[in-house]
């Protein structure tokens, strides 16, 4: 079913405000439902993919809602039988193409003049492009107020079905618009045309319209840009500033000026025009890396960049340095627009094939890094609130995600192994061999550290060729989350029966304070332990209150005992990250009244950062050293001595 | 892995030795002042937070980009935004103050940054302390 066949009294849900109406008749179980059944059917057409892309571009009530809506849409799309009209442009090269890429790769063309928008789009679709950038009005038509009243000033919107305007067309402002001209007549005319064209783009429902300033952006251009974004609703088209790399270098300062003057508006994006000079070198940091932090939407490259390969059988993209530059952009989801002459359709096809193979080549698909990347891609640039594990019990899903890390638990197991071996060696040499090794696991969750302790102890005992009677293990675990305790009691039932594992339900700070008053079997700890192992670190080291927790636990450590971890230190580095900043700013916008005036920019977040550029190296902030009481004086003296 | 011990604020049992037992919570209240050199024109939006950890002797894990434990994805970085993005030029300094504060039932961070000019004494811009008194964010203890 095609979107164009929707009943006329319904507006299409392509803008978030409208999407909210359609998608949010009910908000149940923290998930946005996609309206009625009939709506769901509409979403299942191939154009739903443009919608997904659109949602990613548009401002949203909250990033959470946006993500959930996207997930629902994806689910719907996956259910739907895929049918594609022959005349429709290939919507998703990256998703449907032969290259399985986790990062979408979107390519299109930047057209200077378009006579027939329908045939231009059909041609683009036939060559595998996803979008076209076209002027909305004829370049030579410099309308005045008189002309606005009568006559045709541009083509009819009926030339394309609505979903094509929305999904595949990026508009362009007329290039003659110079709102900073010294002539007041030119300026006035430009202002009128600018507002007209933006209004028309909003009418068509375009995702974005490109504005290429004449030289430097002056105060009057900035004023009018701001005016357009203010007059129209928050779901009006984005304005992408087209800025050129020139012999003077990166246009970043120009972009910074615009972004600041426009109050960091989310609808402002940037298109980098790389056609004026030869492509800049990727290594010339920070020229390029600075763009990682910016809402860079597309790059424009010349078709002259493509050349025949050595055998003349296929086209390749520029030289090696050009390719690595373009890969740097495409990996960040930046769209690529081709500009310039391409005589034949097959040429364009070849160019796109060259680009997509270049993009795919640099993605190692089976390596651990790729798996990690795949895992991270779900969370890319999504702000999350840090966990509050002392107050809120973690749920099963969170535990599962945390346990999936292949590296962390291996490191813990190695540390346990080394510590157990050292304790045994030390005990052997001092001839005070205790036959029992006591390990205290604080906050074991669903038990990965208990399992690691049991397994590594067995391995070590075998390695040292000790009979089980000579060296026994006793594990005590203190877990606050009662739901996780159920899992622990099931998982280690055999060990519990044998008395190898003891599980105490309760907050470690309370349980371990019951020292002295405790009796056997009362769910308290009775003897000091050789190893205390915990995984209480947050993203920023001590941000989940691990020092407070471990201070309560520490008196239970034997004089020769080992704390794992031994010490940790948090670090901070200054960064540029406009998207993250804008998301943080809007964090409590929707719920300002109810959230007791919480300020989104005053909260720390946890986020898999992709869109950022570091400014300086990280520096240490707070260090926590978990040392035994009797040695701490030594540490103090040592520090003074240093 | 190296952690620059000398420049860190140290929280450990030593602190508790030195402070009387009637104010144990203060043992974990810390502050730190850092200064970052700006080497190129850029814009500051906030700070990325990482950690390094010594599990036992030479066995370490880190989320600091330069020596990130390969393949480990349990921890994403932290992000501490500033109130208003600020454009920086080469030679300027970002001076950041960070506080770890706690009360018996909650713990939080506060931060505040200032931009210093090339000349030491010239401060270009100050920002107010963020999350003062844990107003917007705190962790329950």
XYZ file of C-alpha atoms in Angstrom, chain A residues 390 536-538 540-551 568 570 621-624, chain B residues 9-11 24-33 80 97-103 106-111 129-131 133-134 137 139-141:
58
model
C 21.932 1.584 45.971
C 30.883 -1.280 42.012
C 32.523 1.084 39.567
C 30.430 3.418 37.488
C 33.138 7.716 36.063
C 34.813 5.539 38.690
C 33.407 6.411 42.091
C 30.053 7.767 40.805
C 28.055 4.799 42.068
C 29.194 5.407 45.641
C 31.723 2.588 45.739
C 34.002 4.302 48.308
C 31.088 4.612 50.723
C 30.189 0.954 50.253
C 33.687 -0.431 50.424
C 34.606 1.556 53.513
C 40.871 3.391 40.763
C 38.429 9.008 37.504
C 40.408 13.693 39.046
C 39.544 11.573 42.089
C 41.556 8.594 43.125
C 40.373 5.889 45.462
C 43.119 13.833 45.405
C 43.513 10.747 47.515
C 40.541 9.121 49.138
C 33.076 9.845 58.579
C 31.170 11.033 55.516
C 33.632 13.840 54.968
C 36.239 11.253 54.182
C 34.865 10.958 50.693
C 34.201 14.608 50.015
C 36.844 15.790 47.649
C 37.589 18.597 45.304
C 39.957 18.860 42.411
C 41.061 21.705 40.164
C 29.255 16.458 32.113
C 36.759 22.745 39.447
C 35.061 19.488 40.439
C 33.585 18.634 43.807
C 32.471 15.286 45.158
C 30.001 16.041 47.899
C 28.009 13.824 50.204
C 25.487 13.905 52.960
C 23.065 11.259 49.138
C 26.172 11.860 47.074
C 26.623 14.200 44.094
C 29.107 16.103 41.987
C 29.337 19.817 41.304
C 31.448 21.395 38.617
C 28.794 26.183 39.725
C 26.565 23.523 38.241
C 24.393 21.093 40.183
C 23.916 21.165 46.438
C 22.866 18.255 44.234
C 21.381 15.179 40.194
C 22.899 9.380 43.968
C 21.054 7.918 46.920
C 23.205 6.366 49.596
